[in-house]
């Protein structure tokens, strides 16, 4: 919930490496839960990548795919031509821990790991920009 410290995520990425959000303490995070069958993900992941390139060194982005295998997710990301860090939550345990019951759902955490914004998939781009600026005040889309 907004105002609460987010649970730590330890996840295997699609490249086989491990990621632990604790390694990014002191830096804002944008965490998105998604699945390849989700129509809004096709629109929002390219937008996330575009904003992510403008946020380099200001915010870490992590996509968590729920319930799917590595091959399915990598194929989907390749089809979208999107290069984001994607973790695999194949058993849905991380999704359950976060209460991310609707997909996609986006969480923005401040540098202290506190959830500042939550946006459900399908929101207009302006809502995403507002959520980003809540944790990275100097962000300006299109810079």
Coordinates of C-alpha atoms in Angstrom, one line a residue:
X1 CA 0.0 0.0 0.0
X2 CA 1.1 3.6 -0.5
X3 CA 3.2 4.8 2.4
X4 CA 4.4 1.3 3.4
X5 CA 7.8 -0.2 2.9
X6 CA 7.7 -2.5 -0.1
X7 CA 8.7 -6.2 0.3
X8 CA 12.1 -7.1 -1.0
X9 CA 12.2 -8.9 -4.3
X10 CA 14.7 -11.7 -5.0
X11 CA 14.1 -13.0 -8.5
X12 CA 15.8 -14.9 -11.3
X13 CA 16.0 -12.7 -14.4
X14 CA 15.3 -14.0 -18.0
X15 CA 19.0 -14.1 -18.6
X16 CA 19.4 -16.5 -15.7
X17 CA 21.1 -14.0 -13.3
X18 CA 19.6 -13.1 -9.9
X19 CA 18.4 -9.6 -8.9
X20 CA 17.7 -8.5 -5.3
X21 CA 16.0 -5.1 -4.9
X22 CA 17.9 -4.7 -1.6
X23 CA 21.0 -4.0 -3.8
X24 CA 19.3 -0.8 -5.0
X25 CA 18.7 0.7 -1.5
X26 CA 19.0 4.5 -1.8
X27 CA 17.6 4.6 -5.3
X28 CA 14.0 4.9 -6.5
X29 CA 12.5 1.8 -8.1
X30 CA 9.7 1.3 -10.7
X31 CA 8.4 -2.2 -10.4
X32 CA 5.8 -3.6 -12.8
X33 CA 4.0 -6.9 -12.6
X34 CA 2.9 -8.2 -16.0
X35 CA 2.2 -11.3 -18.1
X36 CA 2.6 -11.9 -21.8
X37 CA -1.2 -12.4 -22.3
X38 CA -2.0 -8.9 -20.9
X39 CA -3.1 -6.5 -23.7
X40 CA -2.0 -3.3 -21.8
X41 CA 1.5 -4.7 -21.4
X42 CA 2.0 -4.5 -25.1
X43 CA 1.5 -0.7 -24.9
X44 CA 3.0 0.0 -21.4
X45 CA 6.3 -1.9 -21.7
X46 CA 7.6 0.1 -24.7
X47 CA 6.5 3.3 -22.8
X48 CA 8.3 2.0 -19.7
X49 CA 11.5 1.4 -21.7
X50 CA 11.3 4.9 -23.3
X51 CA 10.9 6.6 -19.9
X52 CA 13.5 4.3 -18.4
X53 CA 16.1 5.5 -20.9
X54 CA 15.4 9.1 -19.7
X55 CA 15.7 7.9 -16.1
X56 CA 19.1 6.3 -16.4
X57 CA 21.0 6.7 -13.1
X58 CA 17.9 8.2 -11.4
X59 CA 15.7 5.1 -11.1
X60 CA 16.0 1.4 -11.5
X61 CA 13.3 -0.4 -13.4
X62 CA 12.2 -4.0 -12.9
X63 CA 9.5 -6.0 -14.7
X64 CA 8.2 -9.1 -12.9
X65 CA 6.4 -11.6 -15.1
X66 CA 3.9 -13.7 -13.3
X67 CA 3.3 -17.4 -13.9
X68 CA 5.3 -17.9 -17.2
X69 CA 8.5 -19.5 -18.2
X70 CA 11.7 -17.9 -19.4
X71 CA 11.3 -18.8 -23.1
X72 CA 7.7 -17.4 -23.3
X73 CA 8.8 -14.1 -21.7
X74 CA 11.9 -13.7 -23.7
X75 CA 10.0 -14.3 -26.9
X76 CA 7.4 -11.8 -25.9
X77 CA 10.0 -9.1 -25.1
X78 CA 11.9 -9.8 -28.3
X79 CA 8.6 -9.4 -30.3
X80 CA 8.0 -6.0 -28.6
X81 CA 11.6 -5.1 -29.2
X82 CA 11.9 -4.0 -25.6
X83 CA 15.0 -4.3 -23.5
X84 CA 14.0 -4.2 -19.8
X85 CA 15.2 -6.1 -16.8
X86 CA 12.6 -8.9 -16.4
X87 CA 12.3 -11.3 -13.5
X88 CA 10.3 -14.5 -13.4
X89 CA 7.7 -15.1 -10.7
X90 CA 6.7 -18.5 -12.0
X91 CA 4.8 -19.6 -8.9
X92 CA 3.2 -16.3 -8.2
X93 CA 4.7 -16.0 -4.8
X94 CA 6.1 -12.5 -5.3
X95 CA 2.8 -11.3 -6.8
X96 CA 1.0 -12.6 -3.8
X97 CA 3.4 -11.0 -1.4
X98 CA 2.9 -7.6 -3.1
X99 CA -0.9 -8.0 -3.5
X100 CA -0.4 -7.4 -7.3
X101 CA -3.7 -9.0 -8.2
X102 CA -4.5 -7.1 -11.4
X103 CA -2.0 -7.2 -14.3
X104 CA -0.3 -5.0 -15.2
X105 CA 0.3 -3.0 -12.1
X106 CA 3.1 -0.5 -11.5
X107 CA 4.7 0.5 -8.2
X108 CA 7.0 3.4 -7.6
X109 CA 9.2 3.3 -4.5
X110 CA 11.3 6.1 -3.2
X111 CA 14.9 5.8 -2.2
X112 CA 13.9 4.5 1.2
X113 CA 11.8 1.7 -0.3
X114 CA 8.5 3.2 0.5
X115 CA 5.7 2.8 -2.0
X116 CA 4.8 6.3 -3.2
X117 CA 2.5 5.5 -6.2
X118 CA 0.5 2.6 -7.6
X119 CA -0.9 2.7 -11.1
X120 CA -3.0 0.0 -12.7
X121 CA -2.6 -0.9 -16.4
X122 CA -4.5 1.1 -19.0
X123 CA -3.9 4.5 -17.3
X124 CA -3.1 7.4 -19.6
X125 CA 0.6 8.3 -20.1
X126 CA 0.2 11.5 -18.0
X127 CA -0.6 9.4 -15.0
X128 CA 2.7 7.5 -15.4
X129 CA 4.6 10.7 -15.7
X130 CA 3.0 12.0 -12.5
X131 CA 3.9 8.8 -10.7
X132 CA 7.5 9.0 -11.9
X133 CA 7.8 12.6 -10.8
X134 CA 6.5 11.7 -7.3
X135 CA 9.8 9.9 -6.8
X136 CA 12.1 11.6 -9.3
X137 CA 10.9 15.3 -9.1
X138 CA 13.1 16.5 -11.9
X139 CA 11.9 14.0 -14.5
X140 CA 10.4 15.5 -17.6
X141 CA 9.0 13.2 -20.3
X142 CA 10.7 14.0 -23.6
X143 CA 13.9 15.4 -22.2

